[in-house]
Each structure stands twice: as C-alpha cells, then as structure tokens.
mmCIF file of C-alpha atoms in Angstrom:
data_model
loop_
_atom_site.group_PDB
_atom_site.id
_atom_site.type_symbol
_atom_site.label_atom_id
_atom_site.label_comp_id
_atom_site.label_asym_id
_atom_site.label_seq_id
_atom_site.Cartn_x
_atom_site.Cartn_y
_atom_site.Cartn_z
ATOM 1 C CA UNK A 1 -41.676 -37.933 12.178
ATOM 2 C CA UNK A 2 -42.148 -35.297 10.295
ATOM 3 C CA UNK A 3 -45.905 -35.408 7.963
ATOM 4 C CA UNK A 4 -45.702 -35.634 4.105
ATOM 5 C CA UNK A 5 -45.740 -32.712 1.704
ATOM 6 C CA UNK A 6 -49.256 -32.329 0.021
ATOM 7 C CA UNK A 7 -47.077 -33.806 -3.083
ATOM 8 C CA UNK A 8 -46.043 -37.059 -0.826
ATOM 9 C CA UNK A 9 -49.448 -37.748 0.748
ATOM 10 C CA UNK A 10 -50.889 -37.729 -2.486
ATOM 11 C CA UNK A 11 -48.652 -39.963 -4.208
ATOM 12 C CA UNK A 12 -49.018 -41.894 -1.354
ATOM 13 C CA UNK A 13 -52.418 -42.140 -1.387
ATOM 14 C CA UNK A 14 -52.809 -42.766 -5.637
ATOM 15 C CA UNK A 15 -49.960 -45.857 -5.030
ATOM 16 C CA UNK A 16 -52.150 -47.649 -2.988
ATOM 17 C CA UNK A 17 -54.646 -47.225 -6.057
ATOM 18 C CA UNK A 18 -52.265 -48.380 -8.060
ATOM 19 C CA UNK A 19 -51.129 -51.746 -6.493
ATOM 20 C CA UNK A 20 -54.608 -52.542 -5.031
ATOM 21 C CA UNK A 21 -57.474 -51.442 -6.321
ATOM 22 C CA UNK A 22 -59.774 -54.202 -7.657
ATOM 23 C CA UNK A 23 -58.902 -52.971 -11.336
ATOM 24 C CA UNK A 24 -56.310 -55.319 -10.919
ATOM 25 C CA UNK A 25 -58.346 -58.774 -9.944
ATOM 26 C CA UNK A 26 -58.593 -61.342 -11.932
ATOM 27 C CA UNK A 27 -62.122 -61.079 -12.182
ATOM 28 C CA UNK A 28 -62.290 -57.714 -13.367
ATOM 29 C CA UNK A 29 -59.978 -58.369 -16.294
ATOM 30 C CA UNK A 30 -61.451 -60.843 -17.492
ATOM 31 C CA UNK A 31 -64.918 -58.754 -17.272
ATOM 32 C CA UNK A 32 -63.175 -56.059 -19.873
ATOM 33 C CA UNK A 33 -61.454 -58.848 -21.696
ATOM 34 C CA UNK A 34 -64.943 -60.003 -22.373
ATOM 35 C CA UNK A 35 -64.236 -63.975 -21.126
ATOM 36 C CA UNK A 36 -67.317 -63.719 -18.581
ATOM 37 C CA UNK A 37 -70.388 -65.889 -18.963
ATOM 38 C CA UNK A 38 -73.745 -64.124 -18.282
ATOM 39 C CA UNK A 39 -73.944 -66.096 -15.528
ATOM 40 C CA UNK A 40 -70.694 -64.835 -13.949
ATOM 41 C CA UNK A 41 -71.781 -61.254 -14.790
ATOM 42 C CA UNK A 42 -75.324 -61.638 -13.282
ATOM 43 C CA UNK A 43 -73.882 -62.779 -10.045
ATOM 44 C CA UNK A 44 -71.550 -59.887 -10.354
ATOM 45 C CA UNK A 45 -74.218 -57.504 -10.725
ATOM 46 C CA UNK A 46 -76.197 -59.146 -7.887
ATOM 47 C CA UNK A 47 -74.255 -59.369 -5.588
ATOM 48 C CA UNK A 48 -72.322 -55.866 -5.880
ATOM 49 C CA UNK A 49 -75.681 -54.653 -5.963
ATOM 50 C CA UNK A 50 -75.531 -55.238 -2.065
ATOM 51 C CA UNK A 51 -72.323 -52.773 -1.663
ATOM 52 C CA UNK A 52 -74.655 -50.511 -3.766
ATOM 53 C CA UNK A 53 -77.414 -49.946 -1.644
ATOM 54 C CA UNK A 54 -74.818 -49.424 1.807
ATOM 55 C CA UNK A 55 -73.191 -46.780 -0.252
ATOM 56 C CA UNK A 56 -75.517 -44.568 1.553
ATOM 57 C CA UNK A 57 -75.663 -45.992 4.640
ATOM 58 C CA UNK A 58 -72.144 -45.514 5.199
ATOM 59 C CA UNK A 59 -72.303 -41.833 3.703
ATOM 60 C CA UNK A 60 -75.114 -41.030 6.261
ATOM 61 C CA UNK A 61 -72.437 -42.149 9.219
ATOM 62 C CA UNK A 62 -69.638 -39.925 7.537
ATOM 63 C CA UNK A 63 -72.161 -37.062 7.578
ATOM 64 C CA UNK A 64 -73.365 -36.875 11.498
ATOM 65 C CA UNK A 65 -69.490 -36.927 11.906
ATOM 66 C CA UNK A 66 -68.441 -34.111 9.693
ATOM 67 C CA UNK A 67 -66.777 -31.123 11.414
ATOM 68 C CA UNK A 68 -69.100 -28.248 9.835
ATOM 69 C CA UNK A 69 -72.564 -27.536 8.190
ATOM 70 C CA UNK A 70 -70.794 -26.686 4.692
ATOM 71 C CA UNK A 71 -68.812 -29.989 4.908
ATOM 72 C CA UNK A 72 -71.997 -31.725 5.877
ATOM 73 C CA UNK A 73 -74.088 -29.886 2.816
ATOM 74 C CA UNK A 74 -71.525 -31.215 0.241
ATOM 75 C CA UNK A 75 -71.640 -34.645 1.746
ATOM 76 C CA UNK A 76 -75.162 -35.341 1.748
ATOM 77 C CA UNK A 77 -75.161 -34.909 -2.215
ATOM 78 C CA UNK A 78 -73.843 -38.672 -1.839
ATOM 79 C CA UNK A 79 -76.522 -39.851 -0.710
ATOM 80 C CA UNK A 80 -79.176 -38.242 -2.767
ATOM 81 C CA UNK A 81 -76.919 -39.567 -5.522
ATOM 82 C CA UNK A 82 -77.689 -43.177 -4.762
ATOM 83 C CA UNK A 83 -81.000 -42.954 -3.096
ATOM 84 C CA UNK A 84 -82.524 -39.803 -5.277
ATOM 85 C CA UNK A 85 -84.706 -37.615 -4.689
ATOM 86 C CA UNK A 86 -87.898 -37.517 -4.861
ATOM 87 C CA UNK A 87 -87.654 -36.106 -8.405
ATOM 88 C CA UNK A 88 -84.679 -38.048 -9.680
ATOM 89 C CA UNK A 89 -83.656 -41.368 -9.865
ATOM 90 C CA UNK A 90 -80.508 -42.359 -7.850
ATOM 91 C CA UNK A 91 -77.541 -44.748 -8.253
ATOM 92 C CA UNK A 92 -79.589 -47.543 -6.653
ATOM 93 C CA UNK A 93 -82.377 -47.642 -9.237
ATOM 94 C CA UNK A 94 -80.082 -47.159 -11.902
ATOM 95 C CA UNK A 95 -78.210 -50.403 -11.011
ATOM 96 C CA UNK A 96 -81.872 -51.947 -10.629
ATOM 97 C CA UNK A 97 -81.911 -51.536 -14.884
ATOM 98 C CA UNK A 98 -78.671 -52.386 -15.229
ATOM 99 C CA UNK A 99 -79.769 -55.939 -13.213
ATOM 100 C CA UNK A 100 -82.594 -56.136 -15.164
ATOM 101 C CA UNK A 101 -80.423 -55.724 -18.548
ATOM 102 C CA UNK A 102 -79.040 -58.782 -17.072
ATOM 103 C CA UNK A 103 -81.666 -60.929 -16.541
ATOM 104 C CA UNK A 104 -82.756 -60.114 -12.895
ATOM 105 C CA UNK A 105 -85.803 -59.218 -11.159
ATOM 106 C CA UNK A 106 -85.773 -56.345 -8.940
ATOM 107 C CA UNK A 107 -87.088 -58.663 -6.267
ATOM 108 C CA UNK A 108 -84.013 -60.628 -7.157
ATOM 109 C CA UNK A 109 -81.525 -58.009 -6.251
ATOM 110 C CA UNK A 110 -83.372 -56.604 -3.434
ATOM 111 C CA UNK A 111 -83.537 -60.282 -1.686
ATOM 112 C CA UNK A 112 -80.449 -59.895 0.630
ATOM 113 C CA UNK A 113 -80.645 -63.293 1.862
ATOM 114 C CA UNK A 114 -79.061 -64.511 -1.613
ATOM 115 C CA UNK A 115 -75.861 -62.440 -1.122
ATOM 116 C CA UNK A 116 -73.046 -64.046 -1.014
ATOM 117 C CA UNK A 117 -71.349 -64.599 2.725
ATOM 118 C CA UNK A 118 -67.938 -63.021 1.899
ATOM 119 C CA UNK A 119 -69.591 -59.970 -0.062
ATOM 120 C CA UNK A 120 -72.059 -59.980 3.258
ATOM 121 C CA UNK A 121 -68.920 -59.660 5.666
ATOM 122 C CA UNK A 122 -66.579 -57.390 3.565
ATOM 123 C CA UNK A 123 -69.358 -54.968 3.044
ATOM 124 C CA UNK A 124 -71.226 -54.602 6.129
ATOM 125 C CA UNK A 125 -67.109 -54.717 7.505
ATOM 126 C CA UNK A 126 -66.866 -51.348 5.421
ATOM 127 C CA UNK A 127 -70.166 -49.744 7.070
ATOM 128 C CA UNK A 128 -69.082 -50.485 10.387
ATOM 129 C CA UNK A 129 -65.497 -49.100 9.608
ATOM 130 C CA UNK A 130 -67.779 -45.816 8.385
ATOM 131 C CA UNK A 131 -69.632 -46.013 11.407
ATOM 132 C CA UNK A 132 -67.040 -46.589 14.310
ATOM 133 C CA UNK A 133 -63.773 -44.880 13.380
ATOM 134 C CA UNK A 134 -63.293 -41.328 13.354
ATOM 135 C CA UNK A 135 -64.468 -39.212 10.488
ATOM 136 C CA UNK A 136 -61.135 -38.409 8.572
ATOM 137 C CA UNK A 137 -60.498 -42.060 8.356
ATOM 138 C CA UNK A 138 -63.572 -42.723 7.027
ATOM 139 C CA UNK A 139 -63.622 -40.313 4.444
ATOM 140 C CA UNK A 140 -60.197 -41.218 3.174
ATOM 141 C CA UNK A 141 -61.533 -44.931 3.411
ATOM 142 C CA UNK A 142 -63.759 -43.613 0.180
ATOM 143 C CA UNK A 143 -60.417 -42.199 -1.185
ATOM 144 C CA UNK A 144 -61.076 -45.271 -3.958
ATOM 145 C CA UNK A 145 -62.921 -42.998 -5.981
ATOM 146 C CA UNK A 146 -59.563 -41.244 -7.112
ATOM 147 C CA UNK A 147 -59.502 -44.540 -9.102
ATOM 148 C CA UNK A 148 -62.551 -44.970 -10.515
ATOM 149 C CA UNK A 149 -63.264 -43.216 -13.488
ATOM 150 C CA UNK A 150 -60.497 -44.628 -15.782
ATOM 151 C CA UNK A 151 -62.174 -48.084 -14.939
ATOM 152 C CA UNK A 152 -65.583 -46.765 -16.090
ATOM 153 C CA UNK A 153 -64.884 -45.298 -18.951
ATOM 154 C CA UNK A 154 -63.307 -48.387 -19.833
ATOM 155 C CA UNK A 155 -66.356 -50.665 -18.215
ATOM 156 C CA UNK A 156 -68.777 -48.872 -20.723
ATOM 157 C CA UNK A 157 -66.845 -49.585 -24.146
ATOM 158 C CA UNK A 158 -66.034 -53.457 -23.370
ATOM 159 C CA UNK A 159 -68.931 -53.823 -21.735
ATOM 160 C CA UNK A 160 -70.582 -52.986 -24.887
ATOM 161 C CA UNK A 161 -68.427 -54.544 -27.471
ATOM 162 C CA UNK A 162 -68.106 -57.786 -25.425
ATOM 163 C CA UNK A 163 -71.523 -58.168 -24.145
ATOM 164 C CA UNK A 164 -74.002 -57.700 -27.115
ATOM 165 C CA UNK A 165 -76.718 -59.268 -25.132
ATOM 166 C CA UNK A 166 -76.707 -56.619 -22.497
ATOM 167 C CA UNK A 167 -79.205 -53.983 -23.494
ATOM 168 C CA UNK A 168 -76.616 -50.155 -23.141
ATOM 169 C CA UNK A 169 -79.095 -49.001 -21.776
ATOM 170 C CA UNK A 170 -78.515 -51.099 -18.099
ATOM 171 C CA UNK A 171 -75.101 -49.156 -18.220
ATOM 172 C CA UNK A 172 -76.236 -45.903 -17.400
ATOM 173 C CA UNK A 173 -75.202 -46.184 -13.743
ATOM 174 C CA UNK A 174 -72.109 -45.713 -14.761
ATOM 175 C CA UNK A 175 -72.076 -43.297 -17.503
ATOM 176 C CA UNK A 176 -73.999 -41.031 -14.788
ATOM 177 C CA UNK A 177 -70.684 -41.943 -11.935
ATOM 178 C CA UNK A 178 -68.609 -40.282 -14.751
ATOM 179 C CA UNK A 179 -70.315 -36.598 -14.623
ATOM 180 C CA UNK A 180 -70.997 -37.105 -10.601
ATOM 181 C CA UNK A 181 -67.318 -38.211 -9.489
ATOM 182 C CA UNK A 182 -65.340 -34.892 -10.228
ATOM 183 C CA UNK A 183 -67.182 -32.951 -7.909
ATOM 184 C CA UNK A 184 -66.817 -35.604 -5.138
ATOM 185 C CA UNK A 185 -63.124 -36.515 -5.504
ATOM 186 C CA UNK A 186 -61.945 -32.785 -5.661
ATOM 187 C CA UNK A 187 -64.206 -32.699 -1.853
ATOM 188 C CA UNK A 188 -62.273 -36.052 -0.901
ATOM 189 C CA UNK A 189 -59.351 -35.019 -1.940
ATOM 190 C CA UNK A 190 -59.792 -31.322 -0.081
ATOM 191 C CA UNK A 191 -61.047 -32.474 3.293
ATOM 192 C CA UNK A 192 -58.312 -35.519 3.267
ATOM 193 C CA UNK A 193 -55.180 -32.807 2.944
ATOM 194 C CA UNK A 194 -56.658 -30.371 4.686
ATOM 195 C CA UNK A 195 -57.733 -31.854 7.964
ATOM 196 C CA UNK A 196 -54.475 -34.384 7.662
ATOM 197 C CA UNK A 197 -52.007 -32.259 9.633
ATOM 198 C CA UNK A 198 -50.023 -35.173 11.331
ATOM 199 C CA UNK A 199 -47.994 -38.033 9.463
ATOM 200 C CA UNK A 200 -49.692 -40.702 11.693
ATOM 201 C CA UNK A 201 -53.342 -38.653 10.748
ATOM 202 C CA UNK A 202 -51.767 -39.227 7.143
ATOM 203 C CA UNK A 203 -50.842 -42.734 7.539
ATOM 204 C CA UNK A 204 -54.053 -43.938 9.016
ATOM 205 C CA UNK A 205 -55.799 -42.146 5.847
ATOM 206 C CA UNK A 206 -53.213 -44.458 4.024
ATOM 207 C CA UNK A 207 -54.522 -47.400 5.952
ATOM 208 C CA UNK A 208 -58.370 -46.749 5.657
ATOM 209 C CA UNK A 209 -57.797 -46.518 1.829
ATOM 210 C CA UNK A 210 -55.851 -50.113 1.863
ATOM 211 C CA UNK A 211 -58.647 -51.187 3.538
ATOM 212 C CA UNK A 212 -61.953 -50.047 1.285
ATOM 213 C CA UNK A 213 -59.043 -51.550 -1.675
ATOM 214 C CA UNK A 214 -59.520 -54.828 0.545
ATOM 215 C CA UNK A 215 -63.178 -54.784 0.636
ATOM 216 C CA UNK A 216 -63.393 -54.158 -2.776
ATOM 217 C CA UNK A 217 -60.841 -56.907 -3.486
ATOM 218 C CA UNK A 218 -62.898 -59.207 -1.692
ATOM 219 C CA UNK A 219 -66.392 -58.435 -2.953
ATOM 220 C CA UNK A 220 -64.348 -59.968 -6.329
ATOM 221 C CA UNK A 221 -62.989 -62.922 -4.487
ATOM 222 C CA UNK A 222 -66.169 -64.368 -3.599
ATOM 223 C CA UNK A 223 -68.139 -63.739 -6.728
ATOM 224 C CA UNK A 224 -65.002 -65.405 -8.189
ATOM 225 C CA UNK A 225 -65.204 -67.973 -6.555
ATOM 226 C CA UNK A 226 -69.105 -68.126 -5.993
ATOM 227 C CA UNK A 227 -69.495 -68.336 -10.344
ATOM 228 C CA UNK A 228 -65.632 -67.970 -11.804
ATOM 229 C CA UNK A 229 -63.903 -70.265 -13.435
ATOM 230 C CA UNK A 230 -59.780 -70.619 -13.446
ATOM 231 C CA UNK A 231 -58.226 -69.492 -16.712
#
C-alpha cells in the first residue's frame, strides 16, 4: 500500500480533528454557550487541572525518545512551558489562578485524591501511551494541538461574556497557549511528515491522534457526568 502524499496525511490527520476532538462534546458547547453552573465549571477546572500537570510528564517520555539533540532541544520547551522556569511562571501555575478565579484553593487542585476515576484512567492511559509506544506515535498522539487554537480564542470571549463572575484575569492560561502553540504545531507537524515514511507509520500516527481525541473526549464524559446536567 502505497503511503499518503504530504497533502493526504494531513487531511487525514486534521479529519480526525474534525469529527473528534472534544470541541464537539456536549459539555464543551454548552461551556461557550454559557449554560454551565459554577459548579460544573469548577469541577471542570479541577479536574482537567489533573491532565494539566501530566502534560509534562508525558513530554519528558517523548523527549528521552527523540531521535536527535536538536529534536530533543525543541521538545523540552514543552515542558518549561508548563512547569517554568525558574524565572517564569508555567502553564501549571497559570491554571492554579485560573482555579482560584473559580473558587478553588490551590490545595484543592493539587489534592489528586479528589480527581475524578474516569479523568484518573483516561489520563494516566495517555502518559503510559507517551511512555510505552514508540516515539513517532507519541508525538502524533499530541497532534490535537492542530485543533486547539480556534477553541481558545473562542474559550476567552464566551468565557468572558458568559461568566461575569470569573475574574479575566484566571484566563490567562490560555491567552498565553495562543502565542506558545504556533511554534509547537509547525515542530509536530514537521517531525510527524518527516519521520512518517510508511502508510502503516502514517496510519498508526492516525490512530495515536484518535486516541489523545478519546482521552480528551473522556476527561468531558466524566466531568459530565460527575456535575452535568441533561439539556
């Protein structure tokens, strides 16, 4: 079988995005449709807070399996991103505010025995994927990020005219993602069709992305559940 054009494995790639990524849940919409209690967005915040601070966990397993030093000094950017430095703040403390904004304690987020059981199992599920399968997989498995910034540019404005009680100021997390992401999906995107020669290399990228769309999907499905309410 013969592997997909660089113009194939990308489309193939962005219509996974575009029939699965958690933009889509139920959840979500109703988040930007401004319908969610501040209850249902404080366990939101909690309990993604969790995938948060594996982010760079999982980035730290990518990099001792990346296939050169440059690769491996772009990569690590990731993790000072989310962890910072220390002279900057990262992703992690940034979401700390944005907890705070709603109502939480940093000792409330940082308790990990609250998280919820499926957001417990579908994220440490994506670490282990990080951690166990080989390294193209893995990165492509972060592949979401092709998908992402539409969704936060829209997550700051209804955030903001839904959610009056939310100080703007918790939402810096993600006006920061916005300037970060460029630089990290044009290196996703690079090392993906580069390094995926084969179609079955280019399939399993296909795969791993379907999957981190499933984690994410699920993350939503318990706080859903957890705090939701059927419309």
């Amino acid at each position: 079988m013969r592997p997909w054009s660089s113009e194939e494995f990308q489309a193939e790639l962005r219509a996974v995005g575009e029939a699965r990524y958690h933009h889509l849940h139920p959840f979500n919409e109703r988040m930007h449709a401004g319908d969610l209690t501040e209850e249902e967005f404080r366990g939101w915040v909690r309990n993604r807070f969790y995938y948060q601070i594996n982010l760079p966990i999982k980035d730290a397993f990518i990099l001792t399996k990346l296939p050169s030093g440059a690769e491996r000094r772009k990569w690590i950017k990731r993790i000072t991103d989310h962890d910072g430095t220390a002279d900057t703040e990262g992703g992690i403390e940034r979401w700390v505010r944005l907890g705070e904004a709603v109502g939480l304690t940093r000792e409330e987020l940082h308790d990990t025995r609250t998280v919820l059981p499926g957001v417990r199992f579908a994220v440490d599920a994506y670490v282990d994927f990080c951690r166990h399968k080989p390294w193209l997989e893995a990165v492509a498995s972060a592949m979401t990020e092709l998908f992402a910034p539409d969704l936060l540019s829209r997550r700051i404005v209804d955030v903001q005219k839904h959610y009056p009680w939310l100080d703007s100021r918790g939402l810096e997390y993600f006006r920061t993602r916005l300037t970060q992401q460029p630089a990290d999906i044009e290196h996703l995107l690079r090392l993906v069709l580069t390094h995926a020669q084969t179609r079955e290399q280019q399939e399993a990228c296909v795969r791993a992305l379907e999957f981190k769309c499933d984690v994410l999907w699920t993350l939503l499905d318990s706080v859903q559940l957890a705090y939701g309410k059927e419309r």
